[in-house]
Short mmCIF file of C-alpha atoms and ligand atoms in Angstrom, two decimals:
data_model
loop_
_atom_site.label_atom_id
_atom_site.label_comp_id
_atom_site.label_asym_id
_atom_site.label_seq_id
_atom_site.Cartn_x
_atom_site.Cartn_y
_atom_site.Cartn_z
CA MET C 5 -0.16 0.62 0.14
CA THR C 6 0.98 3.20 -0.86
CA ALA C 7 1.84 5.79 2.08
CA ALA C 8 -0.95 8.95 2.13
CA VAL C 9 1.85 11.26 3.85
CA LEU C 10 5.90 11.31 2.77
CA SER C 11 7.75 13.74 4.85
CA ALA C 12 10.94 15.18 4.84
CA ARG C 13 13.25 16.64 7.42
CA PRO C 14 16.90 17.98 8.36
CA GLY C 15 19.92 15.73 8.93
CA ALA C 16 23.35 14.48 8.61
CA PRO C 17 25.08 15.72 5.39
CA LEU C 18 24.40 13.92 2.49
CA SER C 19 26.49 11.50 0.47
CA GLY C 20 27.48 9.53 -1.95
CA THR C 21 27.25 8.09 -5.79
CA VAL C 22 23.98 7.06 -7.57
CA LYS C 23 22.02 5.96 -10.33
CA VAL C 24 18.95 8.26 -12.46
CA PRO C 25 16.86 5.74 -13.33
CA GLY C 26 16.65 6.31 -18.12
CA ASP C 27 15.72 9.50 -19.63
CA LYS C 28 11.25 10.09 -19.54
CA SER C 29 11.50 11.47 -23.06
CA ILE C 30 13.66 8.54 -24.52
CA SER C 31 11.84 5.65 -22.84
CA HIS C 32 8.29 6.92 -24.78
CA ARG C 33 9.79 7.26 -28.22
CA ALA C 34 12.43 4.42 -27.80
CA LEU C 35 8.85 2.16 -26.75
CA ILE C 36 6.24 4.34 -30.25
CA LEU C 37 9.04 4.39 -33.04
CA GLY C 38 10.09 0.39 -31.11
CA ALA C 39 5.87 -0.18 -32.25
CA MET C 40 5.86 1.51 -35.20
CA ALA C 41 9.39 -0.09 -36.89
CA LEU C 42 9.53 -3.32 -38.29
CA GLY C 43 12.06 -6.38 -36.37
CA ARG C 44 13.12 -5.80 -33.14
CA THR C 45 14.43 -2.86 -30.73
CA THR C 46 16.32 -3.82 -27.77
CA ILE C 47 15.91 -0.96 -25.80
CA GLU C 48 18.45 -0.80 -22.10
CA GLY C 49 17.58 1.09 -18.96
CA LEU C 50 14.19 2.28 -20.03
CA LEU C 51 12.68 3.47 -17.73
CA GLU C 52 10.02 1.98 -15.39
CA GLY C 53 7.33 4.18 -13.59
CA GLU C 54 4.22 4.18 -14.71
CA ASP C 55 4.14 6.90 -17.64
CA VAL C 56 6.45 4.95 -20.05
CA LEU C 57 4.99 1.23 -18.47
CA ALA C 58 1.42 2.95 -19.95
CA THR C 59 3.01 3.54 -23.18
CA ALA C 60 4.74 0.45 -23.22
CA ARG C 61 1.10 -0.81 -22.08
CA ALA C 62 -0.66 0.83 -25.99
CA MET C 63 1.67 -0.83 -27.77
CA ARG C 64 0.63 -3.39 -27.15
CA ALA C 65 -2.17 -2.39 -27.89
CA PHE C 66 -1.36 -1.10 -31.55
CA GLY C 67 -0.68 -4.64 -32.29
CA ALA C 68 3.32 -4.43 -30.80
CA THR C 69 4.96 -7.13 -28.82
CA VAL C 70 6.84 -6.08 -26.11
CA THR C 71 8.56 -8.00 -23.42
CA ARG C 72 10.94 -7.71 -20.51
CA THR C 73 13.78 -9.38 -20.25
CA GLY C 74 15.08 -7.25 -17.08
CA GLU C 75 15.75 -4.88 -15.13
CA GLY C 76 15.44 -1.45 -17.81
CA ALA C 77 15.93 -4.35 -20.29
CA TRP C 78 12.93 -4.77 -23.22
CA THR C 79 12.06 -5.91 -26.68
CA VAL C 80 9.97 -3.85 -28.78
CA ASP C 81 8.74 -6.03 -32.04
CA GLY C 82 7.23 -4.25 -34.00
CA GLN C 83 4.74 -5.18 -36.61
CA GLY C 84 6.11 -2.45 -38.67
CA GLY C 85 3.03 0.05 -38.18
CA PHE C 86 -0.31 -0.06 -35.75
CA SER C 87 -3.37 -1.53 -35.95
CA GLU C 88 -6.24 -0.40 -35.16
CA PRO C 89 -6.53 -1.76 -30.52
CA ASP C 90 -9.68 -3.08 -29.34
CA ASP C 91 -10.23 -1.14 -25.70
CA VAL C 92 -9.56 2.35 -24.68
CA ILE C 93 -5.70 3.53 -24.71
CA ASP C 94 -5.60 4.55 -21.12
CA CYS C 95 -2.11 6.32 -20.24
CA GLY C 96 -2.51 6.95 -17.14
CA ASN C 97 -0.28 10.63 -16.25
CA ALA C 98 1.41 10.44 -19.31
CA GLY C 99 1.29 13.90 -21.58
CA THR C 100 4.19 12.27 -23.68
CA GLY C 101 2.52 9.11 -24.33
CA VAL C 102 -0.33 10.67 -24.91
CA ARG C 103 0.22 12.87 -27.45
CA LEU C 104 3.18 11.25 -29.51
CA ILE C 105 0.53 7.99 -29.47
CA MET C 106 -2.05 9.86 -31.01
CA GLY C 107 0.48 11.63 -33.72
CA ALA C 108 1.64 8.15 -34.60
CA ALA C 109 -1.74 6.45 -34.67
CA ALA C 110 -2.47 9.34 -37.24
CA GLY C 111 -1.06 7.98 -39.33
CA TYR C 112 -2.94 5.01 -40.10
CA GLY C 113 -6.28 4.50 -40.79
CA LEU C 114 -7.92 3.53 -37.64
CA THR C 115 -9.48 4.72 -35.50
CA ALA C 116 -8.16 4.40 -30.86
CA THR C 117 -10.06 6.87 -28.34
CA PHE C 118 -7.55 7.23 -25.61
CA THR C 119 -8.16 8.36 -22.14
CA GLY C 120 -6.29 9.12 -18.84
CA ASP C 121 -6.51 9.98 -14.58
CA ALA C 122 -8.06 13.01 -13.83
CA SER C 123 -4.88 15.34 -13.86
CA LEU C 124 -4.91 14.37 -17.65
CA ARG C 125 -7.88 14.83 -18.19
CA LYS C 126 -7.82 18.05 -17.31
CA ARG C 127 -4.71 18.65 -20.50
CA PRO C 128 -5.37 20.21 -23.73
CA MET C 129 -4.73 17.85 -26.64
CA GLY C 130 -6.03 20.80 -29.24
CA ARG C 131 -2.10 22.15 -29.54
CA VAL C 132 -1.13 17.71 -31.47
CA LEU C 133 -5.28 17.39 -32.40
CA GLU C 134 -4.92 20.41 -34.92
CA PRO C 135 -2.45 20.24 -37.25
CA LEU C 136 -2.45 16.22 -36.75
CA GLY C 137 -6.40 18.09 -37.99
CA ARG C 138 -4.69 20.04 -40.39
CA MET C 139 -3.26 16.84 -41.69
CA GLY C 140 -6.70 15.40 -42.13
CA ALA C 141 -7.37 12.95 -39.45
CA THR C 142 -10.53 13.73 -37.17
CA TRP C 143 -12.09 13.08 -33.96
CA LEU C 144 -14.07 13.94 -31.24
CA SER C 145 -13.21 15.05 -28.37
CA ARG C 146 -14.72 16.91 -24.90
CA GLU C 147 -14.94 20.36 -24.29
CA GLY C 148 -11.48 22.23 -25.26
CA GLY C 149 -10.01 19.02 -26.85
CA ARG C 150 -9.73 17.03 -23.16
CA LEU C 151 -9.17 13.56 -22.93
CA PRO C 152 -11.47 10.92 -22.89
CA LEU C 153 -11.72 11.04 -27.06
CA THR C 154 -11.63 9.64 -30.19
CA LEU C 155 -9.36 9.79 -33.02
CA ARG C 156 -9.75 8.37 -36.99
CA GLY C 157 -6.41 8.59 -38.79
CA GLY C 158 -4.91 7.35 -42.35
CA GLY C 159 -5.30 9.21 -45.24
CA LEU C 160 -2.41 11.89 -44.37
CA LYS C 161 -1.28 15.06 -45.75
CA GLY C 162 2.11 16.68 -46.24
CA LEU C 163 2.11 20.35 -43.53
CA ASP C 164 4.26 23.42 -42.57
CA TYR C 165 3.52 24.08 -39.52
CA THR C 166 4.78 27.54 -36.97
CA LEU C 167 4.78 26.42 -33.79
CA PRO C 168 2.64 28.21 -31.61
CA MET C 169 4.45 27.02 -28.14
CA ALA C 170 7.59 25.59 -27.42
CA SER C 171 6.21 21.88 -27.51
CA ALA C 172 8.81 19.58 -27.69
CA GLN C 173 5.56 17.71 -27.65
CA VAL C 174 3.89 19.08 -30.28
CA LYS C 175 6.89 19.42 -32.59
CA SER C 176 7.21 15.52 -32.18
CA ALA C 177 3.34 14.23 -32.81
CA VAL C 178 3.73 16.13 -36.22
CA LEU C 179 6.75 13.93 -36.95
CA LEU C 180 5.74 10.44 -36.30
CA ALA C 181 2.48 11.47 -38.20
CA GLY C 182 4.50 12.91 -41.24
CA LEU C 183 5.77 9.76 -42.09
CA LYS C 184 2.55 8.14 -43.01
CA ALA C 185 1.54 11.16 -44.86
CA ASP C 186 1.70 12.01 -48.33
CA GLY C 187 4.60 14.44 -48.72
CA PRO C 188 6.80 16.09 -46.43
CA VAL C 189 6.05 18.43 -42.96
CA THR C 190 8.27 20.58 -41.93
CA VAL C 191 7.77 22.18 -38.68
CA THR C 192 9.42 25.33 -37.40
CA GLU C 193 9.75 25.81 -33.75
CA PRO C 194 10.08 29.42 -32.24
CA GLU C 195 13.07 28.51 -29.64
CA PRO C 196 14.76 24.55 -30.13
CA THR C 197 13.43 22.08 -27.90
CA ARG C 198 14.60 19.28 -26.95
CA ASP C 199 15.18 17.06 -30.20
CA HIS C 200 15.40 12.93 -28.80
CA THR C 201 12.50 12.72 -31.49
CA GLU C 202 14.15 13.62 -34.47
CA ARG C 203 17.71 12.44 -33.46
CA MET C 204 15.63 9.04 -32.80
CA LEU C 205 14.22 8.79 -35.80
CA ARG C 206 16.68 9.07 -37.93
CA ALA C 207 18.33 5.71 -36.33
CA PHE C 208 15.57 4.26 -37.11
CA GLY C 209 16.23 4.93 -40.47
CA ALA C 210 13.53 7.82 -41.50
CA SER C 211 14.84 11.56 -43.76
CA LEU C 212 15.02 13.87 -41.76
CA THR C 213 16.36 18.19 -41.66
CA VAL C 214 16.88 20.11 -39.43
CA SER C 215 18.19 23.92 -40.87
CA ASP C 216 17.66 27.04 -39.51
CA HIS C 217 16.05 30.39 -40.54
CA ASN C 218 15.36 33.41 -38.79
CA ASP C 219 17.13 32.13 -35.44
CA ARG C 220 14.13 29.04 -35.96
CA ARG C 221 14.85 25.68 -36.61
CA VAL C 222 13.08 23.94 -39.22
CA ILE C 223 13.04 20.45 -39.07
CA THR C 224 12.07 19.24 -42.39
CA LEU C 225 11.00 15.50 -42.16
CA GLN C 226 10.46 13.29 -46.19
CA PRO C 227 7.71 10.90 -45.78
CA GLY C 228 7.57 6.39 -46.66
CA ALA C 229 10.62 5.37 -45.09
CA ARG C 230 10.37 2.56 -43.23
CA LEU C 231 11.67 1.93 -39.45
CA SER C 232 13.59 -0.51 -39.03
CA GLY C 233 13.48 -1.44 -35.54
CA SER C 234 17.34 -0.35 -33.63
CA PRO C 235 19.01 -0.82 -29.95
CA VAL C 236 18.40 2.37 -27.01
CA ALA C 237 20.78 2.44 -24.48
CA VAL C 238 18.30 5.12 -22.19
CA PRO C 239 20.69 7.74 -19.84
CA GLY C 240 20.06 9.42 -17.31
CA ASP C 241 17.34 11.45 -16.99
CA PRO C 242 18.52 15.17 -16.41
CA SER C 243 14.99 15.44 -14.99
CA SER C 244 15.30 13.00 -12.80
CA ALA C 245 19.12 14.28 -11.97
CA ALA C 246 17.67 17.86 -10.70
CA PHE C 247 16.20 16.20 -7.80
CA PRO C 248 20.11 14.82 -5.36
CA ILE C 249 21.95 18.13 -7.61
CA VAL C 250 19.58 20.69 -5.97
CA ALA C 251 20.02 18.30 -2.34
CA ALA C 252 22.85 18.59 -2.20
CA LEU C 253 23.33 22.03 -2.43
CA ILE C 254 20.76 22.83 0.25
CA CYS C 255 21.79 21.21 2.70
CA PRO C 256 25.60 21.23 4.59
CA GLY C 257 28.57 19.42 4.55
CA SER C 258 26.77 17.80 1.40
CA GLU C 259 28.10 15.96 -1.23
CA VAL C 260 26.49 13.94 -4.06
CA THR C 261 27.24 12.77 -7.68
CA VAL C 262 24.77 11.84 -9.98
CA GLU C 263 26.25 9.56 -12.62
CA GLY C 264 25.57 9.08 -17.05
CA VAL C 265 23.34 11.98 -16.78
CA MET C 266 22.27 13.01 -19.91
CA LEU C 267 24.10 16.57 -21.02
CA ASN C 268 21.79 17.13 -24.06
CA PRO C 269 22.38 20.96 -24.54
CA LEU C 270 18.58 20.83 -24.83
CA ARG C 271 17.87 19.73 -21.57
CA THR C 272 21.17 20.95 -19.49
CA GLY C 273 19.13 25.05 -18.28
CA LEU C 274 19.12 24.14 -14.42
CA PHE C 275 22.27 22.98 -13.81
CA ASP C 276 23.50 26.02 -16.37
CA THR C 277 21.16 28.27 -14.20
CA LEU C 278 22.14 26.08 -11.22
CA ARG C 279 26.14 27.49 -12.53
CA GLU C 280 25.39 31.02 -12.11
CA MET C 281 23.74 30.67 -8.47
CA GLY C 282 27.40 30.42 -7.32
CA ALA C 283 26.32 26.43 -7.44
CA ASP C 284 29.58 24.33 -6.90
CA LEU C 285 28.47 21.37 -9.96
CA THR C 286 31.47 19.62 -11.92
CA ILE C 287 30.54 17.31 -14.95
CA THR C 288 33.40 14.48 -15.75
CA ASN C 289 33.67 11.55 -17.33
CA ARG C 290 32.05 13.03 -20.37
CA ARG C 291 30.88 10.96 -23.01
CA ASP C 292 28.71 9.81 -25.69
CA ALA C 293 25.39 7.00 -24.69
CA SER C 294 23.94 5.95 -28.29
CA GLY C 295 24.27 9.30 -29.68
CA GLU C 296 23.24 11.30 -26.89
CA GLU C 297 26.42 12.77 -24.36
CA VAL C 298 26.66 11.52 -20.85
CA GLY C 299 28.62 12.27 -17.66
CA ASP C 300 28.98 12.30 -13.85
CA ILE C 301 27.78 15.09 -12.24
CA THR C 302 29.68 16.21 -8.34
CA ALA C 303 27.70 18.17 -6.15
CA ARG C 304 28.72 20.17 -3.08
CA TYR C 305 26.70 22.35 -0.47
CA SER C 306 27.19 25.95 -1.61
CA ARG C 307 25.83 28.98 -1.00
CA LEU C 308 23.43 30.22 -3.78
CA ARG C 309 22.05 33.93 -4.50
CA GLY C 310 19.47 34.97 -7.10
CA VAL C 311 19.75 35.14 -10.41
CA ASP C 312 17.52 36.67 -13.54
CA VAL C 313 17.23 33.44 -15.45
CA PRO C 314 16.34 34.01 -19.36
CA PRO C 315 13.03 33.49 -20.55
CA GLY C 316 14.79 31.84 -24.05
CA ARG C 317 15.97 28.93 -21.96
CA ALA C 318 12.90 27.95 -20.50
CA PRO C 319 12.10 24.69 -22.87
CA SER C 320 15.47 23.61 -21.75
CA MET C 321 14.83 23.52 -18.61
CA ILE C 322 10.44 23.66 -18.47
CA ASP C 323 10.39 20.82 -16.05
CA GLU C 324 13.33 21.83 -14.04
CA TYR C 325 11.80 25.17 -12.42
CA PRO C 326 9.73 23.50 -9.78
CA ILE C 327 13.12 22.42 -8.40
CA LEU C 328 15.07 25.29 -9.75
CA ALA C 329 12.54 27.16 -7.01
CA VAL C 330 13.56 24.78 -3.66
CA ALA C 331 17.12 26.58 -4.93
CA ALA C 332 16.14 29.85 -4.74
CA ALA C 333 14.36 29.86 -1.73
CA PHE C 334 17.93 29.03 0.11
CA ALA C 335 19.63 31.54 -1.95
CA GLU C 336 19.80 35.11 -1.14
CA GLY C 337 17.87 37.68 -3.31
CA GLU C 338 15.44 37.43 -6.44
CA THR C 339 15.67 34.62 -8.72
CA VAL C 340 13.42 35.57 -11.76
CA MET C 341 11.80 32.70 -13.27
CA ARG C 342 9.45 34.61 -16.91
CA GLY C 343 8.04 33.47 -19.65
CA VAL C 344 7.33 29.85 -18.54
CA GLY C 345 3.52 30.10 -18.74
CA GLU C 346 3.23 26.64 -20.06
CA MET C 347 4.41 25.65 -16.80
CA ARG C 348 0.88 25.78 -16.08
CA VAL C 349 -0.07 23.55 -18.05
CA LYS C 350 1.75 20.51 -16.86
CA GLU C 351 0.22 17.76 -14.96
CA SER C 352 -0.57 20.41 -12.43
CA ASP C 353 -0.54 24.03 -12.69
CA ARG C 354 2.92 24.45 -11.34
CA ILE C 355 3.26 27.68 -10.87
CA ALA C 356 0.25 27.89 -8.28
CA LEU C 357 1.18 24.80 -6.93
CA MET C 358 5.49 25.71 -6.06
CA ALA C 359 4.10 29.63 -5.00
CA ALA C 360 1.60 27.93 -2.33
CA GLY C 361 4.00 25.40 -1.04
CA LEU C 362 7.04 27.59 -0.93
CA GLU C 363 4.55 30.06 0.44
CA ALA C 364 3.00 27.67 2.88
CA CYS C 365 6.73 26.75 4.06
CA GLY C 366 8.26 30.96 5.52
CA VAL C 367 9.76 32.17 1.35
CA ASP C 368 8.48 34.96 0.20
CA VAL C 369 6.47 34.36 -3.44
CA GLU C 370 5.46 36.48 -6.67
CA GLU C 371 3.42 35.29 -9.04
CA GLU C 372 2.41 36.68 -12.76
CA PRO C 373 0.48 35.35 -15.15
CA GLU C 374 3.85 33.86 -16.53
CA GLY C 375 6.00 33.47 -14.15
CA PHE C 376 6.85 33.93 -10.80
CA ILE C 377 9.36 35.20 -8.42
CA VAL C 378 11.29 33.64 -5.68
CA ARG C 379 12.93 35.86 -3.21
CA GLY C 380 15.47 34.47 -0.97
CA THR C 381 17.49 35.89 2.52
CA GLY C 382 19.68 33.44 2.56
CA ARG C 383 18.64 31.32 5.51
CA ARG C 384 16.43 28.75 5.92
CA PRO C 385 13.26 28.24 5.12
CA LEU C 386 10.45 27.82 7.56
CA GLY C 387 9.16 24.43 6.43
CA GLY C 388 6.66 22.93 8.43
CA ALA C 389 4.26 23.09 5.52
CA LEU C 390 1.11 19.99 4.90
CA VAL C 391 1.27 20.30 0.82
CA GLU C 392 -0.76 19.96 -1.69
CA THR C 393 0.39 18.08 -5.06
CA HIS C 394 -2.95 17.50 -6.35
CA GLY C 395 -1.21 13.93 -8.16
CA ASP C 396 1.93 16.04 -9.34
CA HIS C 397 5.51 13.57 -8.92
CA ARG C 398 7.12 16.76 -9.18
CA ILE C 399 5.87 19.22 -7.51
CA ALA C 400 5.64 16.25 -4.33
CA MET C 401 9.35 16.07 -4.89
CA SER C 402 10.66 19.08 -4.92
CA HIS C 403 9.39 20.43 -1.28
CA LEU C 404 10.83 16.84 0.02
CA VAL C 405 14.22 18.00 -1.46
CA LEU C 406 13.43 21.63 0.57
CA GLY C 407 12.34 19.78 3.29
CA LEU C 408 15.46 17.98 3.47
CA ALA C 409 17.02 21.88 4.13
CA ALA C 410 14.30 23.38 6.01
CA ASP C 411 13.94 23.64 8.97
CA ASN C 412 11.03 21.90 10.63
CA GLY C 413 10.46 19.63 7.30
CA VAL C 414 7.99 19.54 4.57
CA ARG C 415 5.02 17.05 4.09
CA VAL C 416 4.15 16.65 1.09
CA ASP C 417 0.41 14.46 0.18
CA GLU C 418 0.15 12.14 -2.73
CA PRO C 419 3.81 10.66 -2.64
CA GLY C 420 2.27 7.53 -4.75
CA MET C 421 2.32 10.04 -7.09
CA ILE C 422 5.93 9.74 -7.69
CA ALA C 423 6.20 6.58 -9.43
CA THR C 424 5.09 7.94 -12.63
CA SER C 425 9.00 9.09 -13.22
CA PHE C 426 11.07 7.87 -10.47
CA PRO C 427 9.63 4.80 -8.22
CA ASP C 428 13.15 5.02 -6.09
CA PHE C 429 13.09 8.34 -5.54
CA ALA C 430 12.26 8.16 -1.46
CA PRO C 431 14.85 4.78 -1.06
CA MET C 432 16.94 6.99 -2.85
CA MET C 433 17.41 9.43 -1.49
CA ARG C 434 17.64 7.55 2.25
CA ARG C 435 20.62 5.96 0.62
CA LEU C 436 22.43 9.58 0.41
CA GLY C 437 21.21 9.78 3.94
CA GLY C 438 18.33 12.29 3.07
CA ASP C 439 15.49 11.65 6.20
CA ILE C 440 12.48 10.37 3.61
CA ALA C 441 9.83 9.06 5.69
CA GLU C 442 6.23 7.58 5.97
CA GLY C 443 3.49 9.40 8.32
C1 S3P D 510 8.55 16.48 -23.03
C2 S3P D 510 7.96 17.85 -23.75
C3 S3P D 510 8.20 18.18 -22.85
C4 S3P D 510 7.97 18.25 -20.86
C5 S3P D 510 7.83 17.15 -20.80
C6 S3P D 510 8.65 15.76 -21.68
C7 S3P D 510 9.15 15.45 -23.92
O1 S3P D 510 6.21 18.94 -22.78
O2 S3P D 510 7.79 19.88 -20.35
O3 S3P D 510 7.81 16.71 -19.21
O4 S3P D 510 9.13 14.28 -23.74
O5 S3P D 510 8.70 15.05 -25.22
P1 S3P D 510 6.31 19.61 -23.66
O6 S3P D 510 5.73 19.58 -24.85
O7 S3P D 510 4.67 19.98 -23.42
O8 S3P D 510 6.40 21.15 -23.48
#
């Protein structure tokens, strides 16, 4: 049974070397491309969190044979396309899962109905349905393009599409649908977003070009390529590594190394920002793992100062603002985080929940429509709150990290949701010496 509440209290310094689970973005993509491809895809280091397991089940429902062969080791035997599922596809809490799978499914002449948990059913799907509709897919959804919805795919046309927001999920959905279109698909990004889909499509045999036009990234995919099953080694998730790293920075006397963290430059905005705040972070053993750079990151307790985070950096750290806000609560001075309106449509409204949680812990926070400002005093926050996470894994983990260094600790509700992205979070923090317990 999952605990109703988890609590974190300050204690001894954190120390040790850990590995974090495989990257969530790459894990979803490996399963989906594996199912679209012909032949066997072997995956090492797959994140076995609830979000990705929901995608694995979905790929079975679309006709692939998906088998777990060991810890993090999976094979996907794809049949070279999707067949019609005979039941509703439940993507759980996973926005990436459902949006990418809808894009992939739209290419095939099939009808599929998608749903998810209470959080996912509130999130906007129109951003994906709109370009898929322009390509020729049809759907029937709840008000505002919300799940559950039924999508009918097949017979797609090519498309030249400028993303209205910086979203790797929307870009990826259009590219995956484009594999089956009758002409090329071009996607122009307002800001560069994570490029895992582009990299993996190439590795699986798709033909794709990337260029820069007036500072905007333009990706063009030629349709018709036959994807072939390929090996994928999933590197450590920088979004998960962020939690032990910030914990080490704010707990006096700590030194923690996280091994094998993916360092794709479109994902490392948090580490750049922490360094600007004065964080003692060193990266060693940089190497290549399946086409992605990885390295070992060592974080030591540091006195942090507030910074102005450049809004253009947001896509490279969009999931890391909650934990950055925690670091900011321990810094001296203001940390200004603007241009992050997308945070409001994640698993929860993350601006509102971080502001509420930090304020309940005695931190001065100012909320703006598209951002927030955390005013740190350089002293540790009081803590002592029971934080409502609204079922958002990153809100839960961020506040537990805060509790490891706040005077009176912190408690969070619905800790079971942490398993969506980081099932081993609490045991791993305990192995580093963190005092995280039930109740
Ligand atoms: C993701 C893209 C981002 C991110 C999400 C994972 C992906 O979402 O927040 O956790 O794997 O493509 P958006 O595309 O909505 O920005």
